[in-house]
PDB file of C-alpha atoms and ligand atoms in Angstrom:
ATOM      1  CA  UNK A1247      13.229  -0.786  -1.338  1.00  0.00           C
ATOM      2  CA  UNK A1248      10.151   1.018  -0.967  1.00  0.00           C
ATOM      3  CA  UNK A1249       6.201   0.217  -0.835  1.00  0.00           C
ATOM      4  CA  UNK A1250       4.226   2.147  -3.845  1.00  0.00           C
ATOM      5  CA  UNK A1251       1.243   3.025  -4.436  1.00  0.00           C
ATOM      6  CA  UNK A1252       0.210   3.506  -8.264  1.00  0.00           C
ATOM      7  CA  UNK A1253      -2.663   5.818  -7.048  1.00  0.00           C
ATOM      8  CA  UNK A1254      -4.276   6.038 -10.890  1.00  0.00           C
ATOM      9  CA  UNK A1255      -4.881   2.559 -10.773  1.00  0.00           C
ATOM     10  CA  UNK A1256      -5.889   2.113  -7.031  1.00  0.00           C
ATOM     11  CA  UNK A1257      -9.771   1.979  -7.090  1.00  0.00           C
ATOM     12  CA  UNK A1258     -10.039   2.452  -3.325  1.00  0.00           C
ATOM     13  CA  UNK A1259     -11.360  -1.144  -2.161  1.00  0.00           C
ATOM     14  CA  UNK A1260      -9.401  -0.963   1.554  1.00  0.00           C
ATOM     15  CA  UNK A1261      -8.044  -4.380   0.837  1.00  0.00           C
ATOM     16  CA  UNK A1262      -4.989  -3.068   1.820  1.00  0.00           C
ATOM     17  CA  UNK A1263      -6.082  -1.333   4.775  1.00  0.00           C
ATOM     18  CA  UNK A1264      -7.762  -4.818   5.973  1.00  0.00           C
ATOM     19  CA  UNK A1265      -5.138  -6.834   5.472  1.00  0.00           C
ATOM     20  CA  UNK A1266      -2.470  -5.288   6.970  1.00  0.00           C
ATOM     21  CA  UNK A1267      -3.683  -2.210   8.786  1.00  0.00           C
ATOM     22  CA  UNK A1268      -0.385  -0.913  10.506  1.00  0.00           C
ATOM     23  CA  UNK A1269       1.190  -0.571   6.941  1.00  0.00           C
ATOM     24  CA  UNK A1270      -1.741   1.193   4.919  1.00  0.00           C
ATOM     25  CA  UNK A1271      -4.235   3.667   5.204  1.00  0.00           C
ATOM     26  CA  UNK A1272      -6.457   6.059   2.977  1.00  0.00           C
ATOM     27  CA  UNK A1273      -6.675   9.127   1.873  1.00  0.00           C
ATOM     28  CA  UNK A1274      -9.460  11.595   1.845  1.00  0.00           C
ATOM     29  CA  UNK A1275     -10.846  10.153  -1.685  1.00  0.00           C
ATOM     30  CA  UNK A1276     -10.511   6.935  -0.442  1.00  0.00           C
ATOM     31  CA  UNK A1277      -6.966   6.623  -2.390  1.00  0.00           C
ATOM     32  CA  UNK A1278      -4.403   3.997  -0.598  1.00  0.00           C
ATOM     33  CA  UNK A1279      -1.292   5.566   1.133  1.00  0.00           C
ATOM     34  CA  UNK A1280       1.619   4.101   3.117  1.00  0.00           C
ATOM     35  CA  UNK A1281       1.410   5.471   6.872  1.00  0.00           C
ATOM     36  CA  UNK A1282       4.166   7.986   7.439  1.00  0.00           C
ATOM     37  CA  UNK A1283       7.678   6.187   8.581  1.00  0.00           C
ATOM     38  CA  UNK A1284       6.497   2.710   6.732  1.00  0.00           C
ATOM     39  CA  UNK A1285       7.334   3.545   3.205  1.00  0.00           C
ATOM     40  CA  UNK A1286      10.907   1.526   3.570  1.00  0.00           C
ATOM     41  CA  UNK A1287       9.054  -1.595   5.473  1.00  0.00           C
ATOM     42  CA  UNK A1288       8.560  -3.833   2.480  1.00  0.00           C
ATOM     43  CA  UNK A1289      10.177  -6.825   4.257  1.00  0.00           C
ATOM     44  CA  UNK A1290       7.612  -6.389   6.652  1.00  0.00           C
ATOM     45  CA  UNK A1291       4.999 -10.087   5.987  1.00  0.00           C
ATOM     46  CA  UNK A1292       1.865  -7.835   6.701  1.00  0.00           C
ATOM     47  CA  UNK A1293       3.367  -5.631   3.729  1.00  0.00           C
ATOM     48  CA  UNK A1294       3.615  -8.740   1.605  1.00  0.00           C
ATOM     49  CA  UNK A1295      -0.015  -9.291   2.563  1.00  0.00           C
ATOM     50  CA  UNK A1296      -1.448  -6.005   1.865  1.00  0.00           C
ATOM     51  CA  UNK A1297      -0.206  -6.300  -1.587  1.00  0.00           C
ATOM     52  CA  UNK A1298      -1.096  -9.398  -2.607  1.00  0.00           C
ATOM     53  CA  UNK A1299      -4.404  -8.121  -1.088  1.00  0.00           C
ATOM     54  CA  UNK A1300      -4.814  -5.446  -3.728  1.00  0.00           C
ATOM     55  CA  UNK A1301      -7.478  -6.343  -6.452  1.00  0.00           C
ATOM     56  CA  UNK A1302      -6.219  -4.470  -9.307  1.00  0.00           C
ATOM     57  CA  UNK A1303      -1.977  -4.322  -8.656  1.00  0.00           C
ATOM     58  CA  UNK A1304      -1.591  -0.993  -7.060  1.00  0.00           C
ATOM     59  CA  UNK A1305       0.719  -1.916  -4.857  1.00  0.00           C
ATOM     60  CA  UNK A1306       4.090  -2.952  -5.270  1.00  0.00           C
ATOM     61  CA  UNK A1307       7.773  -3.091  -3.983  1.00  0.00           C
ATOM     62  CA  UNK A1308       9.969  -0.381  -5.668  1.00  0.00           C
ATOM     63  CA  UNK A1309      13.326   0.569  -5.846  1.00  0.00           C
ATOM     64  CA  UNK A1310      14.112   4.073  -3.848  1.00  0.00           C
TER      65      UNK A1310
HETATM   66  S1  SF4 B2430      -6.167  -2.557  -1.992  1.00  0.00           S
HETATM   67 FE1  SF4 B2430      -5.403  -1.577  -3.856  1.00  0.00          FE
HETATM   68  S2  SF4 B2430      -7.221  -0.671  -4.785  1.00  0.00           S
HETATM   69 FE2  SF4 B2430      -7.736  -1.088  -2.659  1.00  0.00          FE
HETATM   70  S3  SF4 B2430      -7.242   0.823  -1.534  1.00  0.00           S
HETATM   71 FE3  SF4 B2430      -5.440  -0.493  -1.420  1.00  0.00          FE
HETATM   72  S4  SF4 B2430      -4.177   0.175  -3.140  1.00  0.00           S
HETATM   73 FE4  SF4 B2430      -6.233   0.909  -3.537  1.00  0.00          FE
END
């Protein structure tokens, strides 16, 4: 299991990024990201967090 991104939907709010800042970053236009070598840390709680964080469902848990 992996953490995605749907980055046509993500409207760049950080609410990812604030919630659980180890786990997520941005991109240069503001798009959300995984950081490098947490893509496969969706048991992680602060993963969890980030995407209930999301206002518009742009993240979620997805098969690899
Ligand atoms: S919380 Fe959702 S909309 Fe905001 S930057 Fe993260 S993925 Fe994008």
């Amino acid at each position: 299991m992996r953490i995605a991104i749907d980055r046509d939907r993500c409207i760049g709010s950080a609410q990812c990024v604030l919630a659980a800042p180890g786990i997520f970053t941005q991109d240069d236009e503001a798009i959300g990201e995984v950081l490098p070598g947490r893509e496969h840390d969706a048991d992680d709680p602060a993963a969890v967090e980030g995407i209930e964080a999301c206002p518009v469902g742009a993240v979620a848990i997805a098969e690899d």
